[in-house]
Phi, psi and omega in degrees: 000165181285330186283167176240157186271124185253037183082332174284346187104335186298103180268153180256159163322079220285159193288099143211091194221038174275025164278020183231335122169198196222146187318150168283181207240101180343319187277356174269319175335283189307312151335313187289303201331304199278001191261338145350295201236277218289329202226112170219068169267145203284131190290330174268351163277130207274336178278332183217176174294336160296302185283333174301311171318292184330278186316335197270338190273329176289326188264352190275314183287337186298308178272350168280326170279359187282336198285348178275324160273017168071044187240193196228131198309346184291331191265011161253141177246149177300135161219200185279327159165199193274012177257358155299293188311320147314301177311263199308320191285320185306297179263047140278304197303305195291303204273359185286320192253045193278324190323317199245333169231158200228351187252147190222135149288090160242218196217152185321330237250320176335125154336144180332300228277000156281324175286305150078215174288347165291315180267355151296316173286345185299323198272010194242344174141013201244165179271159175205124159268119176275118168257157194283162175250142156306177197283312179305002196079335184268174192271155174264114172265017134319320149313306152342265176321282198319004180279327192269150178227165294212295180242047166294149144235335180208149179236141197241137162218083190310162183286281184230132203287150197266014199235279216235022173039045170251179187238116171305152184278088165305312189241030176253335179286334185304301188326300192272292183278004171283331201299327201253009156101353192260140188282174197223119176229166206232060192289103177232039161283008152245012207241313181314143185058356175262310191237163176283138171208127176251137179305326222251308161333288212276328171069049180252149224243009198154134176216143190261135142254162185225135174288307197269358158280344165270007178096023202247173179293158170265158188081026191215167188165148171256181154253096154304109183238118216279164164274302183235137296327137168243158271211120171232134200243149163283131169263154159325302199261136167226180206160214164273031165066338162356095185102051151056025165068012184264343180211122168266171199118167209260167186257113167306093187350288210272296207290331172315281159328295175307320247233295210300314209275001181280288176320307172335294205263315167314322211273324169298334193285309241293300210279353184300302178327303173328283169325305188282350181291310193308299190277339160297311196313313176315298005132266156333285186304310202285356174283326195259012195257334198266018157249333189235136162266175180059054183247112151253142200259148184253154184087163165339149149273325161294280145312060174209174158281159179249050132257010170253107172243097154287102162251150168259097154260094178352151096101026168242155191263120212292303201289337181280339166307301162287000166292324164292306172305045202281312195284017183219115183315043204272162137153201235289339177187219184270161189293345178295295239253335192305327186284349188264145178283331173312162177277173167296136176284346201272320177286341179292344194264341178281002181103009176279111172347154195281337196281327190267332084037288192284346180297348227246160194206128170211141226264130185236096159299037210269199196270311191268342130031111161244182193292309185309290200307317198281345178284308180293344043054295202266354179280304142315317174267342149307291177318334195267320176315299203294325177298317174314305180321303192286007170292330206270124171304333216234346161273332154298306142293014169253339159311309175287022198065357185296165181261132191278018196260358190265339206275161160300150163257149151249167186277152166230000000 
């Protein structure tokens, strides 16, 4: 069977939603335990050896996430997670350079919590061009260029997107905004620890991380924030000045430590990981594309992380899919978003249809992932695609050649 036992006897579903996020990775466990009970010391107190032990465990993670984007430990600060780090880099950067600049760059396509912190800045007086993506999800850069005023101060681009895994030209953008004098962030909380990304390569200028898309504790995450040039933000938070006074507050010890030894463990794991995500995925489209027709995979075909699979299945209604599919954790789009009836804005922005749009299902692949789950998983969603289709009315007539774009519909 597809399920796992969650010990109670209780069977669970098997796992595959970690763009929404992911188990912890045992060896972050072990890492966590002891600052957890014996050595729980304030990481700031000055006086004695419990706050130093802390402090020496806080800077040691510090420095494991700077070495996985190749940055210098000063320049990452701890936050709650990568919807802070949005946060802070977006409206810190806008509002610290508002005297002179009023204009910001994203893209249609961005996490909830970047567009947002745009349209919180929008209420405040500043301009945002949201740019549109091609039909592949990535942005045109050219469009990029024709983009830029006078007074851009930060251009926001995710890395690899949580909805339809594709990957933005990171470091051509990188490039475009050193070339044009504008800083550059980087929402790269699906991107971090999957793929290789260097700061200094990519020139990116501000970076968001999340712990638990990396196998890391939840409720933790960094900023990366550059030096040379350096990049100066109004904080959010204020407080006893803590994290160089951009996020005050005392820095969670275990979750800090956990968040370091998670990169860590990313960072020896990535090409092993990788390889094999790479061939479940592979592994995953061609069993269901050659047994069910009228399968569109959305994003890039090329240009993506492959452990993010969006398919659309023509004339099945995405949520009775996932209703059928009880015994495999899947879904219809990213977990922010999900209680709303809307189809998703990242496929309405790539041009999907509205009917095919609500068809859509996504498959997430991670480092605990086995061969068996993903068999069972494409075994499942076949049978159930075909059975929902011959359910379907609107599938019978396309059997029968009609166009369903010709017909009236009436009200009724």
């Amino acid at each position: 069977s597809g399920q796992t036992s969650d010990g109670s006897g209780a069977l669970r579903p098997l796992y595959m939603d970690v763009q929404a996020t992911t188990p912890l990775d045992p060896r972050v466990l072990d890492s966590m335990l002891p600052y957890l009970t014996a050595y729980y010391g304030n990481p700031h107190s000055r006086t004695h050896a419990y706050g130093w032990e802390s402090e020496a465990a806080m800077e040691n993670a510090r420095q494991q996430v700077a070495d996985l984007i190749g940055a210098d430990s000063r320049e990452i600060i701890f936050t709650s997670g990568a919807t802070e780090s949005n946060n802070m880099a977006i409206k810190g950067v806008a509002r610290f350079y508002k005297s002179r600049k009023k204009h910001i760059i994203t893209t249609q396509t961005e996490h909830k919590c970047v567009l947002d912190s745009c349209r919180s800045l929008e209420t405040e007086g500043f301009r945002v061009t949201y740019l549109p993506v091609k039909k592949n999800g990535l942005i045109d850069l050219k469009e990029l260029e024709a983009a830029f005023q006078p007074d851009t101060s930060l251009v926001s681009v995710m890395t690899v997107n949580n909805e339809i895994g594709v990957k933005q030209p990171i470091r051509d953008i990188g490039e475009i905004c050193r070339a044009h004098k504008v800083f550059f962030h980087t929402d790269a909380a699906q991107a971090i620890g999957k793929i290789p990304m260097d700061v200094n390569n990519m020139k990116i200028d501000l970076m968001s991380i999340s712990g638990h898309k990396i196998y890391g504790p939840k409720g933790v995450g960094a900023l990366y924030v550059r030096r040379r040039p350096r990049v100066r933000l109004e904080p959010l938070q204020s407080g006893g000045g803590q994290e160089r006074g951009l996020r005050s507050g005392t820095v969670p010890t275990p979750l800090a430590v956990g968040l370091g030894a998670a990169c860590e463990v990313a960072q020896q794991e990535m090409e092993y990981d990788h390889k094999r995500i790479s061939q479940l995925a592979e592994q995953l489209v061609t069993k269901i594309m050659s047994e069910v027709p009228d399968v569109v995979m959305n994003g890039d075909r090329e240009h993506r992380y492959p452990g993010c699979i969006n398919l659309s299945f023509a004339y099945v209604e995405g949520e009775s899919l996932l209703m059928a599919l009880k015994d495999v954790a899947l879904s219809s789009g990213s977990a922010c978003t999900s209680a709303s009836l809307e189809p998703s804005y990242v496929l309405r922005a790539i041009g999907t249809d509205e009917d095919l749009a609500h068809s859509s299902i996504r498959f997430g692949i991670g480092r605990f992932t086995t061969e068996e789950e993903v068999d069972y998983t494409v075994q499942k969603c076949i049978q159930h695609v075909k059975r929902l289709r011959e359910m379907s009315p609107l599938w019978e007539m396309v059997q029968d050649g009609i166009d369903l774009k010709s017909i009236k519909w009436t009200q009724h």
